[in-house]
Amino acid sequence: MGNRYVEMGLSAPVNVTWEMTFACNLNCVHCLSDSGKKRAGELTTRECVRVIDDLSSSRVFQLNIGGGEPFTRPDFLDLMEYAHQKEIVTCISTNATLIDEEAARRLDHRLVYLQVSLDGATAESNDAIRGKGSYNKALKALELLRKRNMAVSINTVLTRFNFVELDQLTRLAASLGAKSRVSRLRPSGRGKDSWSRLNVSKEEMVEFSDWLNRNLDVSTGDSFFSVTTEERRALGLNMCGACKLTCCVSPLGEVFPCAFLQEPEFRAGKVPDDSLGALWDQSSVFQSFRLLEIKSCGSCPRFDLCHGGCPAVAYHTQRRLGTPDPGCLASCVSVKSDWTNADV
Amino acid sequence: MHNYAGSRSFRLAEGIQLRREKFGLLFYNYRGPRIYFVPSGNLIGDNFFDGRKTIEQLVADIRREHDLPGKELRLRLESLVRLLEYKGLINGQPLC
């Protein structure tokens, strides 16, 4: 495990999440960035090219592209092609509803991964979250991508409604030649308003953790280290990677620790006017975030598996950093009477 | 007997990128698992993997800068390079 090397401080992020626009053709109830319309001040094409140049010179390996819906930008495919010329891997999160034959052809590149969002295994359950017609359009695009044998995963934000459809979603992904990925609902953007209605209960979180153990080929990014068990330890880092492995660039070029902490108090600077490499090294926001310790978790037997969980969820639910992730598995387990006092 | 340390040079495998860090070398594999840490300090430059040097040449370079026992260094580097090959991060080739 590379935690101690990461703690020594990397010279640049391994990957950068870049939300390229606030514009989106859908209106998902849990959107982390409250996307909809393009906003004033979004980076121009020329500025985006400068950002890519900056990331390339810092030797950032991977861009995790999101939004909004990145395909609403008329220059989007040109910018991806420019990133690929610089040998930067692009992992593109999309609702896929705007991917046609031509877009699929231009994206068919060894450095492209696509994460297509589906929040239900049926049109009924997906469209209740993502809007009418979005399921069928996404499936049409997934079929185009499958024909090209492109690297695709279906990403599902876990909710109490799709929780029961996870097996069905995994089978659907496999039938489309895609991998499965589950990410965590976070109370940022419109997720703040839908949090109490959509977020899984503690009992469901425990069940979900068991499900992940049985489905080791399902990826989670760093979403669920709060419920990571020993079986999944080898699959990834066991701590928040914000400011250590990754950071986030907003559609306006503002740089934050992660996509879920785009609050003024966490703003480190603005690219391309500031260099990302300089912000990574010198920003006081990043430096203090790296020192963040969830002291109350220090004595927990699960500490080595999660290091306190996701600071963003803790911040949005308790309005301060340095507190434990409320979705922590140890705290979930304590609510199950038959597991009370269990040696977790 | 085949002289592994003296006859082969090494290149990054397809899809692998490499960066120097304080602790040593950071490999990135776009096919995943994504990152791999090699705590080599400042002993190995990333240019070692451009296919021009053997392990024996690297040992000689290192010993010009550092007072380290050559035999042990060669054995450790051989072991590291074999592991990186096994993990698919680099490819060895005969040095012509």
Short mmCIF file of C-alpha atoms in Angstrom, two decimals:
data_model
loop_
_atom_site.label_atom_id
_atom_site.label_comp_id
_atom_site.label_asym_id
_atom_site.label_seq_id
_atom_site.Cartn_x
_atom_site.Cartn_y
_atom_site.Cartn_z
CA MET A 1 0.00 0.00 0.00
CA GLY A 2 1.37 3.37 -0.98
CA ASN A 3 -0.09 5.55 1.76
CA ARG A 4 3.26 6.48 3.27
CA TYR A 5 4.61 7.56 -0.11
CA VAL A 6 1.50 9.62 -0.76
CA GLU A 7 1.87 11.18 2.70
CA MET A 8 5.39 12.28 1.71
CA GLY A 9 3.74 14.54 -0.84
CA LEU A 10 3.56 14.00 -4.58
CA SER A 11 4.99 16.54 -7.00
CA ALA A 12 1.62 16.83 -8.78
CA PRO A 13 -1.80 15.19 -8.70
CA VAL A 14 -2.08 11.73 -10.23
CA ASN A 15 -5.46 12.76 -11.62
CA VAL A 16 -7.46 15.95 -11.74
CA THR A 17 -11.23 16.12 -11.79
CA TRP A 18 -12.25 18.80 -14.26
CA GLU A 19 -15.86 19.89 -14.39
CA MET A 20 -15.83 21.54 -17.79
CA THR A 21 -19.23 23.24 -17.75
CA PHE A 22 -22.31 23.83 -15.65
CA ALA A 23 -24.46 23.30 -18.74
CA CYS A 24 -26.46 20.10 -18.77
CA ASN A 25 -29.33 18.82 -20.87
CA LEU A 26 -30.67 16.81 -17.93
CA ASN A 27 -31.80 17.92 -14.48
CA CYS A 28 -30.88 15.07 -12.14
CA VAL A 29 -32.26 15.47 -8.64
CA HIS A 30 -28.94 14.63 -6.97
CA CYS A 31 -26.55 16.61 -9.22
CA LEU A 32 -23.45 17.33 -7.15
CA SER A 33 -22.75 20.62 -8.94
CA ASP A 34 -26.32 21.88 -9.32
CA SER A 35 -25.82 21.96 -13.09
CA GLY A 36 -28.29 23.19 -15.68
CA LYS A 37 -27.37 26.32 -17.60
CA LYS A 38 -23.96 27.47 -18.73
CA ARG A 39 -22.75 30.19 -16.36
CA ALA A 40 -20.84 33.41 -16.96
CA GLY A 41 -17.10 33.06 -16.64
CA GLU A 42 -16.74 29.45 -17.78
CA LEU A 43 -13.31 28.79 -19.27
CA THR A 44 -13.00 29.54 -22.98
CA THR A 45 -11.47 27.10 -25.44
CA ARG A 46 -8.20 29.00 -25.36
CA GLU A 47 -8.14 28.94 -21.56
CA CYS A 48 -8.91 25.20 -21.56
CA VAL A 49 -5.96 24.60 -23.88
CA ARG A 50 -3.74 26.51 -21.45
CA VAL A 51 -5.06 24.36 -18.58
CA ILE A 52 -4.21 21.19 -20.52
CA ASP A 53 -0.73 22.53 -21.27
CA ASP A 54 -0.27 23.31 -17.58
CA LEU A 55 -1.43 19.84 -16.49
CA SER A 56 0.84 18.25 -19.06
CA SER A 57 3.87 20.19 -17.88
CA SER A 58 3.09 19.14 -14.29
CA ARG A 59 2.92 15.54 -15.56
CA VAL A 60 -0.60 14.89 -14.39
CA PHE A 61 -1.47 11.43 -15.71
CA GLN A 62 -5.25 11.50 -15.91
CA LEU A 63 -8.17 13.88 -16.25
CA ASN A 64 -11.52 12.89 -14.80
CA ILE A 65 -13.89 14.93 -16.90
CA GLY A 66 -17.33 15.87 -15.64
CA GLY A 67 -19.73 18.73 -15.41
CA GLY A 68 -22.52 19.47 -16.09
CA GLU A 69 -22.61 17.46 -19.25
CA PRO A 70 -19.25 17.90 -21.02
CA PHE A 71 -20.71 17.02 -24.43
CA THR A 72 -22.75 20.25 -24.35
CA ARG A 73 -19.50 22.14 -24.99
CA PRO A 74 -19.07 22.57 -28.74
CA ASP A 75 -15.28 22.37 -28.29
CA PHE A 76 -15.37 19.29 -26.07
CA LEU A 77 -14.10 16.68 -28.52
CA ASP A 78 -11.38 19.02 -29.79
CA LEU A 79 -10.18 19.54 -26.21
CA MET A 80 -10.15 15.80 -25.52
CA GLU A 81 -8.13 15.22 -28.67
CA TYR A 82 -5.68 17.88 -27.53
CA ALA A 83 -5.32 16.17 -24.13
CA HIS A 84 -4.66 12.84 -25.88
CA GLN A 85 -1.93 14.45 -27.99
CA LYS A 86 -0.31 15.27 -24.65
CA GLU A 87 -0.72 11.60 -23.60
CA ILE A 88 -3.16 12.52 -20.82
CA VAL A 89 -5.71 9.80 -20.09
CA THR A 90 -9.29 11.08 -20.06
CA CYS A 91 -11.99 9.44 -18.00
CA ILE A 92 -15.22 11.09 -19.10
CA SER A 93 -18.35 11.06 -16.94
CA THR A 94 -21.38 11.61 -19.10
CA ASN A 95 -25.10 11.03 -19.26
CA ALA A 96 -24.33 9.76 -22.82
CA THR A 97 -27.53 11.22 -24.24
CA LEU A 98 -25.56 13.41 -26.67
CA ILE A 99 -23.22 10.66 -27.93
CA ASP A 100 -23.94 9.84 -31.55
CA GLU A 101 -22.00 7.84 -34.17
CA GLU A 102 -19.69 10.75 -34.93
CA ALA A 103 -18.89 11.48 -31.27
CA ALA A 104 -18.24 7.77 -30.63
CA ARG A 105 -15.90 7.65 -33.62
CA ARG A 106 -13.91 10.66 -32.41
CA LEU A 107 -13.73 9.31 -28.87
CA ASP A 108 -12.53 5.89 -29.94
CA HIS A 109 -9.00 6.31 -28.58
CA ARG A 110 -6.76 4.19 -26.37
CA LEU A 111 -6.60 6.95 -23.73
CA VAL A 112 -10.38 7.30 -23.30
CA TYR A 113 -12.55 5.79 -20.61
CA LEU A 114 -16.23 6.59 -20.47
CA GLN A 115 -18.37 6.49 -17.37
CA VAL A 116 -22.00 6.50 -18.36
CA SER A 117 -24.41 7.44 -15.61
CA LEU A 118 -27.40 5.20 -15.02
CA ASP A 119 -29.17 5.41 -11.69
CA GLY A 120 -31.58 2.56 -12.18
CA ALA A 121 -31.75 -0.74 -14.02
CA THR A 122 -35.03 0.20 -15.69
CA ALA A 123 -36.34 3.29 -17.44
CA GLU A 124 -38.78 3.77 -14.61
CA SER A 125 -36.24 3.81 -11.78
CA ASN A 126 -33.52 5.65 -13.73
CA ASP A 127 -35.76 8.33 -15.17
CA ALA A 128 -37.24 9.11 -11.76
CA ILE A 129 -33.78 10.44 -10.84
CA ARG A 130 -32.34 11.56 -14.18
CA GLY A 131 -35.38 12.64 -16.21
CA LYS A 132 -37.78 11.14 -18.72
CA GLY A 133 -36.18 9.47 -21.72
CA SER A 134 -32.66 9.53 -20.31
CA TYR A 135 -32.49 5.75 -19.82
CA ASN A 136 -33.31 4.87 -23.44
CA LYS A 137 -30.93 7.51 -24.82
CA ALA A 138 -28.10 6.28 -22.58
CA LEU A 139 -28.68 2.68 -23.63
CA LYS A 140 -28.59 3.67 -27.29
CA ALA A 141 -25.22 5.35 -26.75
CA LEU A 142 -23.93 2.38 -24.74
CA GLU A 143 -24.76 0.16 -27.71
CA LEU A 144 -22.75 2.46 -30.03
CA LEU A 145 -19.80 2.31 -27.65
CA ARG A 146 -20.07 -1.47 -27.32
CA LYS A 147 -19.89 -1.86 -31.11
CA ARG A 148 -16.57 -0.03 -31.01
CA ASN A 149 -15.40 -2.12 -28.06
CA MET A 150 -14.57 1.03 -26.11
CA ALA A 151 -13.65 1.05 -22.42
CA VAL A 152 -16.88 1.90 -20.65
CA SER A 153 -18.32 1.60 -17.19
CA ILE A 154 -21.84 2.23 -16.03
CA ASN A 155 -21.75 4.46 -12.99
CA THR A 156 -24.58 4.38 -10.50
CA VAL A 157 -24.99 6.80 -7.63
CA LEU A 158 -26.24 4.62 -4.79
CA THR A 159 -29.68 5.55 -3.49
CA ARG A 160 -32.24 3.74 -1.40
CA PHE A 161 -34.29 3.27 -4.58
CA ASN A 162 -31.65 1.63 -6.78
CA PHE A 163 -30.06 -0.23 -3.87
CA VAL A 164 -32.27 -3.24 -4.68
CA GLU A 165 -31.33 -3.10 -8.38
CA LEU A 166 -27.56 -3.41 -8.05
CA ASP A 167 -27.41 -7.02 -9.29
CA GLN A 168 -29.65 -6.12 -12.21
CA LEU A 169 -27.46 -3.09 -13.03
CA THR A 170 -24.33 -5.26 -12.94
CA ARG A 171 -25.91 -7.74 -15.35
CA LEU A 172 -27.04 -4.91 -17.62
CA ALA A 173 -23.50 -3.51 -17.70
CA ALA A 174 -22.04 -6.93 -18.53
CA SER A 175 -24.55 -7.39 -21.35
CA LEU A 176 -23.33 -4.10 -22.83
CA GLY A 177 -19.64 -4.98 -22.48
CA ALA A 178 -19.27 -2.41 -19.71
CA LYS A 179 -17.89 -2.58 -16.19
CA SER A 180 -19.94 -1.60 -13.17
CA ARG A 181 -19.12 1.26 -10.86
CA VAL A 182 -21.06 2.51 -7.88
CA SER A 183 -20.45 5.91 -6.40
CA ARG A 184 -21.70 7.59 -3.32
CA LEU A 185 -24.46 10.13 -3.03
CA ARG A 186 -23.04 13.24 -1.43
CA PRO A 187 -24.97 16.15 -0.01
CA SER A 188 -23.49 18.78 -2.32
CA GLY A 189 -25.23 20.70 -5.13
CA ARG A 190 -28.80 19.44 -5.53
CA GLY A 191 -27.73 16.44 -3.48
CA LYS A 192 -28.24 18.67 -0.43
CA ASP A 193 -31.96 18.81 -1.07
CA SER A 194 -32.39 15.16 -2.04
CA TRP A 195 -30.01 13.74 0.58
CA SER A 196 -32.54 12.73 3.21
CA ARG A 197 -34.92 11.28 0.62
CA LEU A 198 -32.33 9.35 -1.41
CA ASN A 199 -29.49 8.40 0.90
CA VAL A 200 -29.37 4.77 2.00
CA SER A 201 -30.07 3.89 5.61
CA LYS A 202 -27.34 2.57 7.88
CA GLU A 203 -28.75 -0.95 7.61
CA GLU A 204 -28.69 -0.68 3.81
CA MET A 205 -25.10 0.59 3.96
CA VAL A 206 -24.08 -2.52 5.89
CA GLU A 207 -25.85 -4.69 3.30
CA PHE A 208 -24.19 -2.72 0.52
CA SER A 209 -20.78 -3.31 2.07
CA ASP A 210 -21.52 -7.06 2.03
CA TRP A 211 -22.63 -6.76 -1.61
CA LEU A 212 -19.35 -5.05 -2.52
CA ASN A 213 -17.46 -7.92 -0.87
CA ARG A 214 -19.28 -10.36 -3.11
CA ASN A 215 -18.68 -8.22 -6.19
CA LEU A 216 -14.99 -7.40 -6.15
CA ASP A 217 -15.02 -6.50 -9.84
CA VAL A 218 -17.37 -3.59 -9.18
CA SER A 219 -15.33 -0.44 -8.77
CA THR A 220 -16.17 2.41 -6.46
CA GLY A 221 -13.45 4.99 -7.06
CA ASP A 222 -12.72 6.37 -3.64
CA SER A 223 -16.38 6.76 -2.79
CA PHE A 224 -16.87 4.04 -0.27
CA PHE A 225 -13.71 3.65 1.74
CA SER A 226 -15.85 4.49 4.76
CA VAL A 227 -17.35 1.00 4.32
CA THR A 228 -14.31 -0.74 2.86
CA THR A 229 -13.67 -4.15 4.32
CA GLU A 230 -10.51 -6.20 4.48
CA GLU A 231 -11.53 -8.07 1.31
CA ARG A 232 -11.43 -4.92 -0.78
CA ARG A 233 -8.38 -3.36 0.84
CA ALA A 234 -6.09 -4.36 -2.02
CA LEU A 235 -8.31 -2.65 -4.60
CA GLY A 236 -7.36 0.87 -3.75
CA LEU A 237 -6.24 3.47 -1.31
CA ASN A 238 -7.86 3.50 2.05
CA MET A 239 -8.05 7.23 2.60
CA CYS A 240 -9.32 10.40 1.02
CA GLY A 241 -7.07 11.38 -1.89
CA ALA A 242 -8.02 15.07 -1.94
CA CYS A 243 -4.93 17.30 -2.11
CA LYS A 244 -2.75 14.18 -1.94
CA LEU A 245 -3.53 12.37 -5.19
CA THR A 246 -6.18 14.51 -6.75
CA CYS A 247 -7.91 17.87 -6.85
CA CYS A 248 -10.72 19.50 -8.78
CA VAL A 249 -10.99 22.28 -11.35
CA SER A 250 -14.42 23.91 -11.68
CA PRO A 251 -15.96 25.16 -14.94
CA LEU A 252 -14.72 28.64 -13.97
CA GLY A 253 -11.17 27.36 -13.49
CA GLU A 254 -11.34 27.51 -9.70
CA VAL A 255 -9.27 24.86 -7.98
CA PHE A 256 -10.65 22.91 -5.00
CA PRO A 257 -9.59 19.83 -3.02
CA CYS A 258 -12.33 17.73 -4.60
CA ALA A 259 -15.53 17.98 -6.60
CA PHE A 260 -17.63 17.75 -3.46
CA LEU A 261 -15.92 20.62 -1.67
CA GLN A 262 -16.45 23.48 -4.11
CA GLU A 263 -17.12 25.99 -1.35
CA PRO A 264 -15.47 29.44 -1.14
CA GLU A 265 -13.48 28.48 1.95
CA PHE A 266 -11.79 25.64 0.02
CA ARG A 267 -10.87 27.68 -3.07
CA ALA A 268 -7.11 27.33 -3.64
CA GLY A 269 -6.81 29.56 -6.73
CA LYS A 270 -7.79 29.78 -10.37
CA VAL A 271 -6.30 28.23 -13.49
CA PRO A 272 -4.96 29.04 -16.00
CA ASP A 273 -3.93 32.36 -14.40
CA ASP A 274 -2.39 30.43 -11.51
CA SER A 275 -0.37 27.35 -12.38
CA LEU A 276 -1.84 24.15 -11.01
CA GLY A 277 1.62 22.96 -10.02
CA ALA A 278 2.18 26.10 -7.90
CA LEU A 279 -1.24 25.78 -6.27
CA TRP A 280 -0.58 22.11 -5.55
CA ASP A 281 2.70 22.97 -3.81
CA GLN A 282 1.95 26.25 -2.16
CA SER A 283 -1.78 26.76 -1.61
CA SER A 284 -2.52 27.16 2.09
CA VAL A 285 -5.88 25.44 1.52
CA PHE A 286 -4.16 22.35 0.16
CA GLN A 287 -1.44 22.39 2.78
CA SER A 288 -3.90 22.52 5.66
CA PHE A 289 -6.15 19.88 4.03
CA ARG A 290 -3.18 17.51 3.90
CA LEU A 291 -2.75 17.88 7.64
CA LEU A 292 -6.39 17.08 8.34
CA GLU A 293 -6.77 14.33 10.93
CA ILE A 294 -10.00 12.83 12.14
CA LYS A 295 -8.74 12.52 15.69
CA SER A 296 -11.91 10.97 17.09
CA CYS A 297 -11.45 8.04 14.68
CA GLY A 298 -7.88 7.34 15.79
CA SER A 299 -8.83 4.62 18.25
CA CYS A 300 -11.32 2.90 15.94
CA PRO A 301 -10.30 -0.61 14.84
CA ARG A 302 -11.32 0.34 11.29
CA PHE A 303 -9.03 3.37 11.14
CA ASP A 304 -6.45 1.74 8.84
CA LEU A 305 -9.23 0.89 6.39
CA CYS A 306 -10.75 4.35 6.04
CA HIS A 307 -8.79 7.03 7.96
CA GLY A 308 -12.05 8.69 8.93
CA GLY A 309 -13.84 8.37 5.59
CA CYS A 310 -14.94 11.17 3.28
CA PRO A 311 -14.30 14.68 4.66
CA ALA A 312 -16.80 16.15 2.18
CA VAL A 313 -19.72 14.15 3.55
CA ALA A 314 -18.64 15.05 7.08
CA TYR A 315 -18.40 18.73 6.11
CA HIS A 316 -21.76 18.91 4.38
CA THR A 317 -23.60 17.09 7.14
CA GLN A 318 -21.85 18.73 10.10
CA ARG A 319 -20.54 21.96 8.54
CA ARG A 320 -16.98 21.39 9.65
CA LEU A 321 -14.00 19.29 8.68
CA GLY A 322 -12.21 16.99 11.06
CA THR A 323 -15.32 15.08 12.04
CA PRO A 324 -16.00 11.42 11.23
CA ASP A 325 -17.83 10.39 8.07
CA PRO A 326 -21.42 9.72 9.17
CA GLY A 327 -21.57 6.80 6.73
CA CYS A 328 -18.78 4.98 8.55
CA LEU A 329 -19.24 1.22 8.70
CA ALA A 330 -18.33 1.03 12.39
CA SER A 331 -21.11 3.44 13.21
CA CYS A 332 -23.47 1.53 10.88
CA VAL A 333 -22.67 -1.73 12.58
CA SER A 334 -23.38 -0.28 15.99
CA VAL A 335 -27.02 0.30 15.02
CA LYS A 336 -27.56 -3.38 14.25
CA SER A 337 -28.58 -4.89 17.54
CA ASP A 338 -27.31 -8.37 16.69
CA TRP A 339 -23.90 -6.88 15.87
CA THR A 340 -23.67 -4.62 18.88
CA ASN A 341 -20.29 -4.96 20.58
CA ALA A 342 -19.11 -7.09 17.67
CA ASP A 343 -15.42 -7.03 17.03
CA VAL A 344 -15.52 -5.16 13.73
CA MET B 1 24.69 -18.43 -18.27
CA HIS B 2 22.43 -15.61 -19.46
CA ASN B 3 23.65 -12.29 -18.10
CA TYR B 4 20.38 -10.54 -17.28
CA ALA B 5 21.98 -7.47 -15.74
CA GLY B 6 24.45 -6.92 -18.51
CA SER B 7 22.58 -7.74 -21.66
CA ARG B 8 19.12 -6.19 -21.45
CA SER B 9 17.75 -2.69 -21.46
CA PHE B 10 14.24 -1.66 -20.48
CA ARG B 11 11.39 0.44 -21.79
CA LEU B 12 8.04 1.38 -20.34
CA ALA B 13 5.31 -0.97 -21.51
CA GLU B 14 2.47 0.39 -23.63
CA GLY B 15 0.15 2.64 -21.65
CA ILE B 16 2.58 3.11 -18.77
CA GLN B 17 3.79 6.50 -17.67
CA LEU B 18 6.41 7.35 -15.09
CA ARG B 19 7.21 10.28 -12.84
CA ARG B 20 10.07 11.02 -10.45
CA GLU B 21 8.93 11.69 -6.88
CA LYS B 22 10.67 12.34 -3.55
CA PHE B 23 10.36 8.69 -2.56
CA GLY B 24 11.53 7.39 -5.94
CA LEU B 25 9.44 6.44 -8.97
CA LEU B 26 5.69 6.59 -9.51
CA PHE B 27 4.34 4.38 -12.29
CA TYR B 28 0.89 4.95 -13.74
CA ASN B 29 -0.93 2.24 -15.65
CA TYR B 30 -3.95 3.45 -17.61
CA ARG B 31 -5.36 -0.05 -17.71
CA GLY B 32 -5.23 -0.28 -13.90
CA PRO B 33 -4.44 -0.86 -11.11
CA ARG B 34 -3.56 2.73 -11.64
CA ILE B 35 -0.45 3.54 -9.61
CA TYR B 36 2.62 1.72 -8.41
CA PHE B 37 5.23 3.11 -6.03
CA VAL B 38 8.93 2.26 -6.20
CA PRO B 39 10.81 3.63 -3.16
CA SER B 40 14.13 4.00 -4.94
CA GLY B 41 14.96 7.47 -3.63
CA ASN B 42 17.17 9.31 -6.08
CA LEU B 43 19.05 6.21 -7.27
CA ILE B 44 17.08 5.53 -10.48
CA GLY B 45 16.25 8.26 -12.96
CA ASP B 46 13.16 7.91 -15.13
CA ASN B 47 15.47 7.93 -18.16
CA PHE B 48 16.68 4.46 -17.17
CA PHE B 49 13.53 3.18 -18.86
CA ASP B 50 14.27 4.65 -22.27
CA GLY B 51 15.87 1.44 -23.47
CA ARG B 52 19.49 2.56 -23.61
CA LYS B 53 21.10 1.22 -20.44
CA THR B 54 21.60 -2.15 -18.78
CA ILE B 55 21.39 -2.77 -15.05
CA GLU B 56 25.17 -3.06 -14.94
CA GLN B 57 25.51 0.37 -16.51
CA LEU B 58 23.01 1.76 -14.01
CA VAL B 59 24.99 0.20 -11.15
CA ALA B 60 28.14 1.87 -12.45
CA ASP B 61 26.34 5.22 -12.70
CA ILE B 62 25.01 4.93 -9.16
CA ARG B 63 28.39 3.93 -7.74
CA ARG B 64 30.00 7.00 -9.28
CA GLU B 65 27.68 9.10 -7.04
CA HIS B 66 27.13 6.86 -4.01
CA ASP B 67 29.35 4.62 -1.95
CA LEU B 68 27.26 1.45 -2.23
CA PRO B 69 28.31 -2.22 -2.56
CA GLY B 70 28.06 -3.14 -6.25
CA LYS B 71 27.04 -6.77 -5.88
CA GLU B 72 24.17 -6.09 -3.51
CA LEU B 73 23.05 -3.11 -5.58
CA ARG B 74 22.99 -5.20 -8.75
CA LEU B 75 21.00 -7.97 -7.06
CA ARG B 76 18.45 -5.49 -5.70
CA LEU B 77 18.07 -3.74 -9.03
CA GLU B 78 17.70 -7.06 -10.83
CA SER B 79 15.02 -8.08 -8.42
CA LEU B 80 13.19 -4.76 -8.86
CA VAL B 81 13.38 -4.86 -12.64
CA ARG B 82 12.12 -8.45 -12.76
CA LEU B 83 9.18 -7.43 -10.56
CA LEU B 84 8.36 -4.45 -12.80
CA GLU B 85 8.50 -6.75 -15.84
CA TYR B 86 6.27 -9.28 -14.09
CA LYS B 87 3.75 -6.53 -13.33
CA GLY B 88 3.72 -5.48 -16.97
CA LEU B 89 5.08 -2.01 -16.28
CA ILE B 90 8.26 -2.38 -18.34
CA ASN B 91 9.54 -4.59 -21.13
CA GLY B 92 13.07 -5.90 -21.31
CA GLN B 93 14.90 -6.22 -24.60
CA PRO B 94 18.35 -7.35 -25.69
CA LEU B 95 20.70 -4.40 -25.91
CA CYS B 96 22.16 -4.53 -29.39
#
